[in-house]
mmCIF file of C-alpha atoms in Angstrom:
data_model
loop_
_atom_site.group_PDB
_atom_site.id
_atom_site.type_symbol
_atom_site.label_atom_id
_atom_site.label_comp_id
_atom_site.label_asym_id
_atom_site.label_seq_id
_atom_site.Cartn_x
_atom_site.Cartn_y
_atom_site.Cartn_z
ATOM 1 C CA MET A 1 98.293 46.814 -49.390
ATOM 2 C CA LEU A 2 95.241 46.708 -51.641
ATOM 3 C CA ARG A 3 93.731 43.979 -49.509
ATOM 4 C CA ALA A 4 94.261 46.036 -46.367
ATOM 5 C CA LEU A 5 92.615 49.060 -48.012
ATOM 6 C CA SER A 6 89.699 46.901 -49.154
ATOM 7 C CA VAL A 7 89.220 45.562 -45.642
ATOM 8 C CA LEU A 8 89.402 49.109 -44.275
ATOM 9 C CA ALA A 9 86.826 50.398 -46.782
ATOM 10 C CA THR A 10 84.492 47.474 -46.086
ATOM 11 C CA SER A 11 84.836 47.957 -42.332
ATOM 12 C CA LEU A 12 84.054 51.659 -42.723
ATOM 13 C CA TRP A 13 80.978 50.847 -44.822
ATOM 14 C CA ILE A 14 79.745 48.311 -42.288
ATOM 15 C CA GLY A 15 80.455 50.679 -39.399
ATOM 16 C CA LEU A 16 78.723 53.631 -41.018
ATOM 17 C CA ALA A 17 75.757 51.522 -42.131
ATOM 18 C CA SER A 18 75.311 49.950 -38.682
ATOM 19 C CA PHE A 19 75.650 53.310 -36.959
ATOM 20 C CA THR A 20 73.115 54.912 -39.312
ATOM 21 C CA VAL A 21 70.664 52.021 -39.042
ATOM 22 C CA ILE A 22 70.812 52.095 -35.232
ATOM 23 C CA ALA A 23 70.459 55.886 -35.164
ATOM 24 C CA VAL A 24 67.491 55.827 -37.553
ATOM 25 C CA TYR A 25 65.898 52.925 -35.692
ATOM 26 C CA PHE A 26 65.968 54.703 -32.335
ATOM 27 C CA ALA A 27 64.741 57.953 -33.873
ATOM 28 C CA ALA A 28 61.910 56.196 -35.722
ATOM 29 C CA ALA A 29 60.985 54.139 -32.669
ATOM 30 C CA GLY A 30 60.388 57.324 -30.685
ATOM 31 C CA GLY A 31 63.630 57.282 -28.727
ATOM 32 C CA VAL A 32 63.837 61.051 -28.884
ATOM 33 C CA TRP A 33 60.852 63.050 -27.762
ATOM 34 C CA ALA A 34 60.255 66.775 -27.640
ATOM 35 C CA CYS A 35 57.148 68.344 -26.127
ATOM 36 C CA LEU A 36 56.137 71.990 -26.249
ATOM 37 C CA SER A 37 53.669 73.742 -24.004
ATOM 38 C CA GLN A 38 51.018 76.094 -25.294
ATOM 39 C CA PRO A 39 52.490 79.612 -25.379
ATOM 40 C CA PHE A 40 51.321 81.864 -22.568
ATOM 41 C CA PHE A 41 51.999 85.468 -21.609
ATOM 42 C CA ILE A 42 53.214 86.700 -18.255
ATOM 43 C CA THR A 43 53.723 90.360 -17.506
ATOM 44 C CA ASP A 44 56.701 92.118 -16.008
ATOM 45 C CA TYR A 45 54.986 95.230 -14.668
ATOM 46 C CA ASP A 46 58.233 96.851 -13.550
ATOM 47 C CA SER A 47 59.721 97.004 -17.024
ATOM 48 C CA GLY A 48 56.535 97.093 -19.082
ATOM 49 C CA VAL A 49 57.438 93.898 -20.865
ATOM 50 C CA LEU A 50 55.187 91.038 -21.843
ATOM 51 C CA LYS A 51 56.930 87.695 -21.812
ATOM 52 C CA LEU A 52 55.619 84.981 -24.077
ATOM 53 C CA ILE A 53 56.756 81.705 -22.587
ATOM 54 C CA ILE A 54 56.935 78.333 -24.304
ATOM 55 C CA GLY A 55 58.011 75.365 -22.234
ATOM 56 C CA VAL A 56 60.180 72.760 -23.963
ATOM 57 C CA MET A 57 60.846 69.236 -22.736
ATOM 58 C CA VAL A 58 63.276 66.922 -24.515
ATOM 59 C CA GLU A 59 63.557 63.282 -23.560
ATOM 60 C CA ASN A 60 66.275 60.967 -24.823
ATOM 61 C CA GLN A 61 65.611 57.228 -24.701
ATOM 62 C CA ALA A 62 67.936 56.529 -27.629
ATOM 63 C CA ILE A 63 71.488 55.211 -27.244
ATOM 64 C CA PHE A 64 73.249 58.381 -28.362
ATOM 65 C CA ASP A 65 73.580 61.667 -26.500
ATOM 66 C CA LEU A 66 71.743 64.732 -27.723
ATOM 67 C CA LEU A 67 74.216 67.571 -28.006
ATOM 68 C CA ASN A 68 73.687 71.322 -28.258
ATOM 69 C CA VAL A 69 69.954 71.198 -27.678
ATOM 70 C CA ARG A 70 68.467 74.665 -27.905
ATOM 71 C CA ALA A 71 65.333 76.458 -28.992
ATOM 72 C CA GLU A 72 65.015 79.609 -31.060
ATOM 73 C CA GLY A 73 61.833 81.520 -31.592
ATOM 74 C CA GLU A 74 60.437 84.590 -33.249
ATOM 75 C CA LEU A 75 57.084 86.239 -32.773
ATOM 76 C CA LEU A 76 55.376 87.649 -35.847
ATOM 77 C CA ASP A 77 52.132 89.464 -36.382
ATOM 78 C CA GLY A 78 49.709 88.655 -39.188
ATOM 79 C CA LEU A 79 51.464 91.165 -41.486
ATOM 80 C CA GLY A 80 54.814 89.464 -41.102
ATOM 81 C CA ASN A 81 56.379 92.055 -38.783
ATOM 82 C CA VAL A 82 58.917 90.454 -36.458
ATOM 83 C CA LEU A 83 57.855 91.627 -33.008
ATOM 84 C CA CYS A 84 60.652 89.934 -31.075
ATOM 85 C CA GLU A 85 63.015 86.993 -31.190
ATOM 86 C CA ASN A 86 65.139 85.075 -28.741
ATOM 87 C CA SER A 87 66.935 81.788 -28.154
ATOM 88 C CA THR A 88 67.762 79.606 -25.188
ATOM 89 C CA GLY A 89 71.116 78.354 -23.981
ATOM 90 C CA LEU A 90 72.661 75.057 -25.029
ATOM 91 C CA TYR A 91 71.706 71.862 -23.224
ATOM 92 C CA HIS A 92 73.089 68.345 -23.242
ATOM 93 C CA VAL A 93 70.745 65.394 -22.852
ATOM 94 C CA GLY A 94 72.485 62.169 -21.928
ATOM 95 C CA ILE A 95 71.236 58.674 -22.621
ATOM 96 C CA GLY A 96 68.007 58.044 -20.720
ATOM 97 C CA GLY A 97 67.901 61.668 -19.579
ATOM 98 C CA GLU A 98 65.549 64.547 -20.101
ATOM 99 C CA VAL A 99 65.779 68.275 -19.925
ATOM 100 C CA ASP A 100 63.177 70.981 -19.718
ATOM 101 C CA PHE A 101 63.662 74.645 -20.296
ATOM 102 C CA LYS A 102 61.674 77.703 -21.300
ATOM 103 C CA LEU A 103 61.908 79.961 -24.291
ATOM 104 C CA PHE A 104 61.140 83.580 -23.458
ATOM 105 C CA LEU A 105 60.031 86.022 -26.101
ATOM 106 C CA CYS A 106 59.991 89.491 -24.572
ATOM 107 C CA LEU A 107 57.565 91.948 -26.088
ATOM 108 C CA ASN A 108 58.048 95.570 -25.109
ATOM 109 C CA VAL A 109 54.564 97.086 -25.308
ATOM 110 C CA THR A 110 55.842 100.662 -25.620
ATOM 111 C CA GLU A 111 57.995 99.693 -28.607
ATOM 112 C CA LEU A 112 54.950 97.990 -30.080
ATOM 113 C CA ALA A 113 52.866 101.127 -29.516
ATOM 114 C CA THR A 114 55.402 103.594 -30.905
ATOM 115 C CA ASN A 115 56.227 101.607 -34.034
ATOM 116 C CA PRO A 116 53.811 102.767 -36.796
ATOM 117 C CA ALA A 117 53.846 99.282 -38.344
ATOM 118 C CA THR A 118 52.650 97.614 -35.155
ATOM 119 C CA SER A 119 50.746 100.335 -33.290
ATOM 120 C CA TYR A 120 47.461 98.942 -34.655
ATOM 121 C CA MET A 121 47.910 96.144 -32.138
ATOM 122 C CA MET A 122 47.098 98.573 -29.316
ATOM 123 C CA THR A 123 43.506 98.933 -30.446
ATOM 124 C CA ARG A 124 42.772 95.844 -32.530
ATOM 125 C CA ARG A 125 42.882 92.135 -31.952
ATOM 126 C CA ALA A 126 45.550 90.276 -33.943
ATOM 127 C CA LYS A 127 46.625 86.781 -34.770
ATOM 128 C CA LEU A 128 50.230 86.222 -33.827
ATOM 129 C CA THR A 129 52.517 83.445 -34.940
ATOM 130 C CA VAL A 130 55.403 81.937 -33.034
ATOM 131 C CA ASN A 131 57.955 80.334 -35.323
ATOM 132 C CA MET A 132 59.955 78.023 -33.164
ATOM 133 C CA THR A 133 63.017 75.997 -34.088
ATOM 134 C CA LEU A 134 64.375 73.262 -31.864
ATOM 135 C CA ARG A 135 67.959 72.384 -32.748
ATOM 136 C CA MET A 136 70.102 69.490 -31.617
ATOM 137 C CA ILE A 137 72.897 67.228 -32.781
ATOM 138 C CA TYR A 138 71.602 63.687 -32.848
ATOM 139 C CA ALA A 139 73.995 60.729 -32.884
ATOM 140 C CA TYR A 140 77.033 63.027 -33.207
ATOM 141 C CA ILE A 141 76.835 63.372 -37.001
ATOM 142 C CA PHE A 142 73.225 64.411 -37.607
ATOM 143 C CA PRO A 143 72.547 68.059 -36.738
ATOM 144 C CA THR A 144 68.769 68.177 -36.683
ATOM 145 C CA LYS A 145 66.203 70.920 -36.390
ATOM 146 C CA ALA A 146 62.469 70.762 -35.931
ATOM 147 C CA ILE A 147 60.467 73.780 -37.016
ATOM 148 C CA ILE A 148 56.991 74.370 -35.692
ATOM 149 C CA THR A 149 54.570 77.237 -36.114
ATOM 150 C CA ILE A 150 52.339 77.972 -33.139
ATOM 151 C CA PRO A 151 49.432 80.412 -33.385
ATOM 152 C CA ALA A 152 48.758 82.829 -30.520
ATOM 153 C CA ASP A 153 46.010 85.378 -29.994
ATOM 154 C CA TRP A 154 46.668 88.989 -29.149
ATOM 155 C CA GLY A 155 44.201 91.030 -27.133
ATOM 156 C CA PRO A 156 44.852 94.796 -27.244
ATOM 157 C CA PRO A 157 44.846 96.941 -24.099
ATOM 158 C CA LEU A 158 42.751 99.639 -25.793
ATOM 159 C CA LEU A 159 40.254 97.599 -27.772
ATOM 160 C CA GLY A 160 37.731 99.721 -29.633
ATOM 161 C CA LEU A 161 39.271 102.985 -28.456
ATOM 162 C CA ARG A 162 36.974 105.923 -29.286
ATOM 163 C CA ALA A 163 36.571 109.499 -28.052
ATOM 164 C CA SER A 164 34.077 112.368 -28.278
ATOM 165 C CA LEU A 165 33.537 115.822 -26.818
ATOM 166 C CA MET A 166 30.626 117.089 -24.751
ATOM 167 C CA PRO A 167 29.952 120.114 -22.509
ATOM 168 C CA GLY A 168 31.768 119.911 -19.209
ATOM 169 C CA PRO A 169 30.467 120.285 -15.636
ATOM 170 C CA THR A 170 30.875 124.059 -15.751
ATOM 171 C CA PRO A 171 30.045 126.391 -18.665
ATOM 172 C CA ASP A 172 33.702 127.098 -19.475
ATOM 173 C CA THR A 173 34.784 123.464 -19.638
ATOM 174 C CA THR A 174 34.497 120.659 -22.175
ATOM 175 C CA CYS A 175 34.659 116.946 -21.453
ATOM 176 C CA ALA A 176 36.586 114.490 -23.574
ATOM 177 C CA LEU A 177 34.839 111.150 -23.250
ATOM 178 C CA VAL A 178 37.162 108.193 -23.845
ATOM 179 C CA ALA A 179 35.962 104.603 -24.017
ATOM 180 C CA PHE A 180 37.810 101.330 -24.541
ATOM 181 C CA LYS A 181 38.091 97.799 -23.248
ATOM 182 C CA ASN A 182 41.243 96.193 -21.886
ATOM 183 C CA ALA A 183 41.439 92.899 -23.768
ATOM 184 C CA ALA A 184 45.126 92.423 -22.948
ATOM 185 C CA THR A 185 46.605 89.884 -20.585
ATOM 186 C CA PHE A 186 47.773 92.641 -18.232
ATOM 187 C CA TRP A 187 46.287 95.477 -16.216
ATOM 188 C CA PHE A 188 47.729 98.965 -16.410
ATOM 189 C CA LYS A 189 47.580 102.236 -14.573
ATOM 190 C CA GLY A 190 48.667 105.768 -15.367
ATOM 191 C CA TYR A 191 47.647 109.049 -16.886
ATOM 192 C CA VAL A 192 45.581 109.657 -19.960
ATOM 193 C CA ASN A 193 46.513 113.076 -21.334
ATOM 194 C CA ALA A 194 44.103 114.777 -23.698
ATOM 195 C CA TYR A 195 45.234 117.551 -26.070
ATOM 196 C CA LEU A 196 42.695 119.465 -28.120
ATOM 197 C CA TYR A 197 43.998 121.112 -31.290
ATOM 198 C CA GLY A 198 42.221 123.512 -33.601
ATOM 199 C CA ASP A 199 43.773 124.957 -36.767
ATOM 200 C CA GLY A 200 47.083 123.448 -35.728
ATOM 201 C CA GLU A 201 47.306 125.163 -32.362
ATOM 202 C CA LEU A 202 46.756 123.724 -28.920
ATOM 203 C CA LEU A 203 43.423 124.908 -27.544
ATOM 204 C CA ALA A 204 43.278 123.013 -24.248
ATOM 205 C CA GLN A 205 44.719 120.064 -22.409
ATOM 206 C CA GLY A 206 43.781 117.916 -19.448
ATOM 207 C CA ARG A 207 44.628 114.621 -17.850
ATOM 208 C CA ALA A 208 43.028 111.869 -15.834
ATOM 209 C CA TYR A 209 44.514 109.097 -13.768
ATOM 210 C CA THR A 210 43.111 105.630 -14.219
ATOM 211 C CA THR A 211 43.637 101.989 -13.385
ATOM 212 C CA VAL A 212 42.298 99.478 -15.879
ATOM 213 C CA HIS A 213 41.938 95.844 -14.923
ATOM 214 C CA LYS A 214 41.998 92.894 -17.281
ATOM 215 C CA HIS A 215 38.832 92.582 -19.404
ATOM 216 C CA GLU A 216 37.498 95.837 -17.968
ATOM 217 C CA SER A 217 35.512 98.211 -20.136
ATOM 218 C CA LYS A 218 36.496 101.744 -19.252
ATOM 219 C CA ASN A 219 34.756 105.066 -19.786
ATOM 220 C CA LEU A 220 36.833 108.112 -18.889
ATOM 221 C CA SER A 221 35.977 111.752 -18.918
ATOM 222 C CA ILE A 222 38.778 114.255 -19.080
ATOM 223 C CA VAL A 223 37.886 117.848 -18.332
ATOM 224 C CA LEU A 224 39.341 120.384 -20.761
ATOM 225 C CA PRO A 225 39.360 124.057 -19.758
ATOM 226 C CA ILE A 226 37.662 125.419 -22.856
ATOM 227 C CA ASP A 227 34.164 126.764 -23.411
ATOM 228 C CA PRO A 228 32.346 124.354 -25.730
ATOM 229 C CA ASP A 229 30.857 127.329 -27.614
ATOM 230 C CA ARG A 230 34.375 128.511 -28.472
ATOM 231 C CA LEU A 231 35.327 125.239 -30.132
ATOM 232 C CA PRO A 232 36.155 125.526 -33.828
ATOM 233 C CA GLU A 233 34.090 123.562 -36.358
ATOM 234 C CA ARG A 234 36.848 121.050 -36.844
ATOM 235 C CA CYS A 235 39.301 120.105 -34.153
ATOM 236 C CA LYS A 236 41.592 117.218 -33.324
ATOM 237 C CA LEU A 237 41.697 115.404 -30.016
ATOM 238 C CA VAL A 238 44.980 113.649 -29.246
ATOM 239 C CA LEU A 239 45.147 111.161 -26.394
ATOM 240 C CA ALA A 240 48.457 110.164 -24.856
ATOM 241 C CA PHE A 241 48.364 107.101 -22.614
ATOM 242 C CA ASP A 242 51.287 107.347 -20.209
ATOM 243 C CA THR A 243 50.987 104.149 -18.189
ATOM 244 C CA ASN A 244 53.205 101.693 -16.365
ATOM 245 C CA MET A 245 53.000 99.309 -19.322
ATOM 246 C CA PHE A 246 53.143 101.531 -22.384
ATOM 247 C CA TYR A 247 53.191 104.992 -23.862
ATOM 248 C CA PHE A 248 50.777 105.396 -26.736
ATOM 249 C CA THR A 249 49.381 108.373 -28.612
ATOM 250 C CA TRP A 250 46.202 108.311 -30.623
ATOM 251 C CA GLY A 251 44.338 111.070 -32.406
ATOM 252 C CA VAL A 252 40.840 111.599 -33.755
ATOM 253 C CA GLU A 253 39.319 114.360 -35.887
ATOM 254 C CA LEU A 254 36.152 115.780 -34.363
ATOM 255 C CA GLY A 255 33.532 118.211 -35.557
ATOM 256 C CA MET B 1 82.335 30.286 -70.870
ATOM 257 C CA SER B 2 80.140 27.219 -70.746
ATOM 258 C CA ALA B 3 76.353 27.236 -70.426
ATOM 259 C CA ARG B 4 76.691 25.765 -66.941
ATOM 260 C CA GLU B 5 78.930 28.620 -65.824
ATOM 261 C CA VAL B 6 76.456 31.151 -67.227
ATOM 262 C CA ALA B 7 73.614 29.419 -65.384
ATOM 263 C CA VAL B 8 75.596 29.415 -62.123
ATOM 264 C CA ARG B 9 76.360 33.128 -62.546
ATOM 265 C CA LEU B 10 72.688 33.879 -63.217
ATOM 266 C CA VAL B 11 71.597 31.973 -60.120
ATOM 267 C CA ARG B 12 74.208 33.750 -57.984
ATOM 268 C CA ALA B 13 73.161 37.116 -59.422
ATOM 269 C CA PHE B 14 69.535 36.327 -58.670
ATOM 270 C CA LEU B 15 70.378 35.318 -55.077
ATOM 271 C CA ALA B 16 72.540 38.430 -54.567
ATOM 272 C CA ALA B 17 69.720 40.637 -55.860
ATOM 273 C CA GLY B 18 67.249 38.931 -53.546
ATOM 274 C CA LEU B 19 69.544 39.319 -50.564
ATOM 275 C CA ALA B 20 70.121 42.999 -51.401
ATOM 276 C CA TYR B 21 66.343 43.526 -51.647
ATOM 277 C CA VAL B 22 65.751 41.888 -48.255
ATOM 278 C CA VAL B 23 68.570 43.754 -46.499
ATOM 279 C CA THR B 24 68.116 47.207 -48.030
ATOM 280 C CA TYR B 25 64.340 47.394 -48.511
ATOM 281 C CA TYR B 26 62.237 44.635 -46.971
ATOM 282 C CA LEU B 27 63.834 44.488 -43.506
ATOM 283 C CA PRO B 28 64.090 48.275 -42.978
ATOM 284 C CA MET B 29 60.551 48.898 -44.236
ATOM 285 C CA THR B 30 59.075 46.042 -42.239
ATOM 286 C CA PHE B 31 60.943 46.087 -38.962
ATOM 287 C CA LEU B 32 63.070 49.207 -38.728
ATOM 288 C CA LEU B 33 60.494 51.704 -39.892
ATOM 289 C CA GLY B 34 56.791 51.502 -39.438
ATOM 290 C CA GLY B 35 53.715 53.473 -40.359
ATOM 291 C CA GLU B 36 54.416 57.161 -40.866
ATOM 292 C CA SER B 37 58.211 56.913 -40.755
ATOM 293 C CA ALA B 38 58.116 54.196 -43.433
ATOM 294 C CA ARG B 39 56.035 56.488 -45.669
ATOM 295 C CA ILE B 40 58.545 59.314 -45.142
ATOM 296 C CA ALA B 41 61.586 57.080 -45.741
ATOM 297 C CA GLU B 42 60.255 55.255 -48.795
ATOM 298 C CA PRO B 43 61.216 57.866 -51.453
ATOM 299 C CA VAL B 44 64.787 57.866 -50.096
ATOM 300 C CA LEU B 45 65.072 54.142 -49.511
ATOM 301 C CA THR B 46 63.599 52.895 -52.806
ATOM 302 C CA PRO B 47 66.269 54.314 -55.185
ATOM 303 C CA PHE B 48 68.978 53.239 -52.727
ATOM 304 C CA SER B 49 67.600 49.724 -52.740
ATOM 305 C CA VAL B 50 67.344 49.704 -56.553
ATOM 306 C CA LEU B 51 71.003 50.721 -56.805
ATOM 307 C CA CYS B 52 72.058 48.026 -54.325
ATOM 308 C CA ILE B 53 70.063 45.326 -56.122
ATOM 309 C CA PHE B 54 71.425 46.326 -59.534
ATOM 310 C CA PHE B 55 75.068 46.461 -58.447
ATOM 311 C CA SER B 56 74.817 43.236 -56.430
ATOM 312 C CA ALA B 57 73.409 41.342 -59.413
ATOM 313 C CA ALA B 58 75.734 42.954 -61.954
ATOM 314 C CA GLY B 59 78.718 42.323 -59.659
ATOM 315 C CA GLU B 60 77.949 38.616 -59.542
ATOM 316 C CA LEU B 61 77.485 38.445 -63.312
ATOM 317 C CA LEU B 62 80.801 40.171 -63.996
ATOM 318 C CA LYS B 63 82.817 38.540 -61.209
ATOM 319 C CA GLY B 64 86.305 37.499 -62.280
ATOM 320 C CA THR B 65 86.298 39.741 -65.345
ATOM 321 C CA GLY B 66 87.764 43.192 -65.992
ATOM 322 C CA GLY B 67 84.230 44.545 -66.186
ATOM 323 C CA HIS B 68 83.808 43.799 -62.486
ATOM 324 C CA TYR B 69 86.369 46.476 -61.571
ATOM 325 C CA VAL B 70 84.838 48.963 -63.976
ATOM 326 C CA LEU B 71 81.486 48.226 -62.362
ATOM 327 C CA GLU B 72 82.950 48.898 -58.912
ATOM 328 C CA VAL B 73 84.161 52.318 -60.061
ATOM 329 C CA VAL B 74 80.755 53.063 -61.583
ATOM 330 C CA ARG B 75 79.104 51.911 -58.339
ATOM 331 C CA GLY B 76 81.230 54.313 -56.304
ATOM 332 C CA PHE B 77 80.248 57.260 -58.485
ATOM 333 C CA ALA B 78 76.609 56.119 -58.599
ATOM 334 C CA PHE B 79 76.373 56.117 -54.807
ATOM 335 C CA ILE B 80 78.047 59.515 -54.567
ATOM 336 C CA THR B 81 75.526 60.835 -57.113
ATOM 337 C CA TYR B 82 72.625 59.199 -55.291
ATOM 338 C CA PHE B 83 73.572 60.667 -51.929
ATOM 339 C CA SER B 84 74.281 64.113 -53.349
ATOM 340 C CA LEU B 85 70.869 64.098 -55.073
ATOM 341 C CA THR B 86 69.096 62.771 -51.999
ATOM 342 C CA VAL B 87 70.522 65.258 -49.555
ATOM 343 C CA GLY B 88 70.248 68.109 -52.076
ATOM 344 C CA GLY B 89 71.624 71.185 -50.385
ATOM 345 C CA GLY B 90 72.924 69.084 -47.513
ATOM 346 C CA GLU B 91 69.590 68.935 -45.713
ATOM 347 C CA LEU B 92 67.032 66.174 -45.674
ATOM 348 C CA ALA B 93 63.668 67.688 -44.752
ATOM 349 C CA PHE B 94 60.295 66.088 -44.186
ATOM 350 C CA VAL B 95 57.009 67.041 -42.597
ATOM 351 C CA MET B 96 55.939 65.090 -39.531
ATOM 352 C CA PRO B 97 52.259 65.255 -38.727
ATOM 353 C CA THR B 98 51.566 65.577 -35.011
ATOM 354 C CA GLY B 99 48.458 65.966 -32.916
ATOM 355 C CA GLY B 100 48.767 69.742 -33.280
ATOM 356 C CA ALA B 101 50.572 71.770 -35.907
ATOM 357 C CA PRO B 102 52.727 69.879 -38.437
ATOM 358 C CA VAL B 103 56.433 69.854 -37.642
ATOM 359 C CA VAL B 104 59.089 70.235 -40.305
ATOM 360 C CA VAL B 105 62.120 68.157 -39.410
ATOM 361 C CA ALA B 106 65.347 68.927 -41.259
ATOM 362 C CA VAL B 107 68.430 66.784 -40.820
ATOM 363 C CA ASP B 108 71.765 68.260 -41.854
ATOM 364 C CA MET B 109 73.452 65.427 -43.762
ATOM 365 C CA THR B 110 76.717 67.251 -44.495
ATOM 366 C CA VAL B 111 78.888 65.200 -42.114
ATOM 367 C CA PHE B 112 77.206 61.956 -43.151
ATOM 368 C CA PHE B 113 77.634 62.828 -46.828
ATOM 369 C CA PHE B 114 81.279 63.703 -46.226
ATOM 370 C CA LEU B 115 81.876 60.258 -44.683
ATOM 371 C CA ILE B 116 80.089 58.564 -47.599
ATOM 372 C CA MET B 117 82.224 60.547 -50.053
ATOM 373 C CA VAL B 118 85.456 59.614 -48.309
ATOM 374 C CA ILE B 119 84.636 55.903 -48.183
ATOM 375 C CA SER B 120 83.335 55.899 -51.765
ATOM 376 C CA LEU B 121 86.455 57.650 -53.037
ATOM 377 C CA VAL B 122 88.676 55.144 -51.198
ATOM 378 C CA GLU B 123 86.680 52.333 -52.814
ATOM 379 C CA ILE B 124 86.907 53.932 -56.256
ATOM 380 C CA ALA B 125 90.681 54.307 -55.850
ATOM 381 C CA ILE B 126 90.975 50.660 -54.772
ATOM 382 C CA SER B 127 88.854 49.527 -57.722
ATOM 383 C CA ILE B 128 90.934 51.537 -60.192
ATOM 384 C CA LEU B 129 94.154 50.081 -58.774
ATOM 385 C CA LYS B 130 92.657 46.577 -58.884
ATOM 386 C CA ALA B 131 91.608 47.117 -62.501
ATOM 387 C CA ILE B 132 95.106 48.321 -63.408
ATOM 388 C CA PHE B 133 96.719 45.302 -61.690
ATOM 389 C CA TYR B 134 94.191 42.981 -63.306
ATOM 390 C CA PHE B 135 94.902 44.229 -66.826
ATOM 391 C CA ILE B 136 98.684 44.267 -66.207
ATOM 392 C CA GLU B 137 98.449 40.682 -64.958
ATOM 393 C CA ARG B 138 96.401 39.679 -67.979
ATOM 394 C CA GLU B 139 98.902 41.307 -70.352
ATOM 395 C CA ARG B 140 101.743 39.541 -68.510
ATOM 396 C CA GLU B 141 99.988 36.210 -68.872
ATOM 397 C CA GLU B 142 99.492 36.836 -72.586
ATOM 398 C CA ILE B 143 103.162 37.777 -72.978
ATOM 399 C CA GLU B 144 104.163 34.654 -71.047
ATOM 400 C CA GLU B 145 101.919 32.597 -73.291
ATOM 401 C CA LEU B 146 103.414 34.165 -76.411
ATOM 402 C CA ARG B 147 106.915 33.635 -75.065
ATOM 403 C CA ALA B 148 106.212 29.992 -74.340
ATOM 404 C CA ARG B 149 104.678 29.510 -77.804
ATOM 405 C CA LEU B 150 107.658 31.242 -79.409
ATOM 406 C CA LEU B 151 110.105 29.062 -77.505
ATOM 407 C CA ARG B 152 108.112 25.991 -78.528
ATOM 408 C CA GLU B 153 108.138 27.053 -82.179
ATOM 409 C CA LEU B 154 111.871 27.812 -82.030
ATOM 410 C CA GLY B 155 112.542 24.387 -80.435
ATOM 411 C CA SER B 156 110.544 22.526 -83.057
ATOM 412 C CA SER B 157 112.175 24.424 -85.937
ATOM 413 C CA ARG B 158 115.620 23.395 -84.661
#
């Protein structure tokens, strides 16, 4: 009985050691490869969503299957705010096989613009970080994950947004001059609404329709029906960008 | 134990230690792992190899004695301790430099550790049973010896 148990224990040791040595050998010899593409943005103009896409390719030249291969990712800004997160489905990579799939991180620009913690990204450039985790079960008993941090640049759609007031085309009108540059990876179109407040009450409002292409510097003038001589000493101009890609409000004290 | 027997045991212990060194350290570091992976594996492999060398040599020195079984029990617990310390919270993590950003690779060793534990515990149980049988056998031999001596003394007194 004892002899049988000893033989069993020895066989188990030899089996486990051989299995581990073979598994480590193929892993160390580059039997399992994973490649990631550089992250890139594509735009879904219908839903106002920016999709950050990272391509993943996993190749298995080892002698064990790769089970439950999947990627998870989260997009963070430089302040540590989680902008979005997502994961892919599960894939199986057989011996000598390869699989490629894409991880989508969907960034809703309106949510970004309306969140006070992230609204700065509408007017300022930012450094983003993609934390990506690639998970798989290697050689049946070794669940493995590889964590990689990929930097990504963010260009805002309203870079350097500024506004001022000047006399309008007729004596009883005032012009709100709005200037910005679209540094984003998408174009947008829609209305820019201007609201002029003085002492807490709405003095005048106007709107202008515009289309802004990628990398375009834009200068808009919005006519407000108010005599410039009747403007109070201090007033506040609020701009509301109601576009196909985002809704964003921004205010500036003038005077 | 004669001086010759001691010398033979020492030689066998030396050979066992050498073999353990070749199998657990030299071969893996030279042929199995190379370059960066060898550098990553070295802190894990070195204590494992030291344990294997020590227990191989000590096993040969104590072979055929009760201490051998005690050593086997100690070896079982030593390997359990080594693996639990090595895999820490169940994860073995290391940084792999790549052409771009460094990649942190973490291997969940829970299943592997569980298998090691099971086999080690089976071995410990076997060693304890062997030690018990060994000491029972030794006691029986001593009793038999005493019985034979007693019978001899009784026969001569008659």
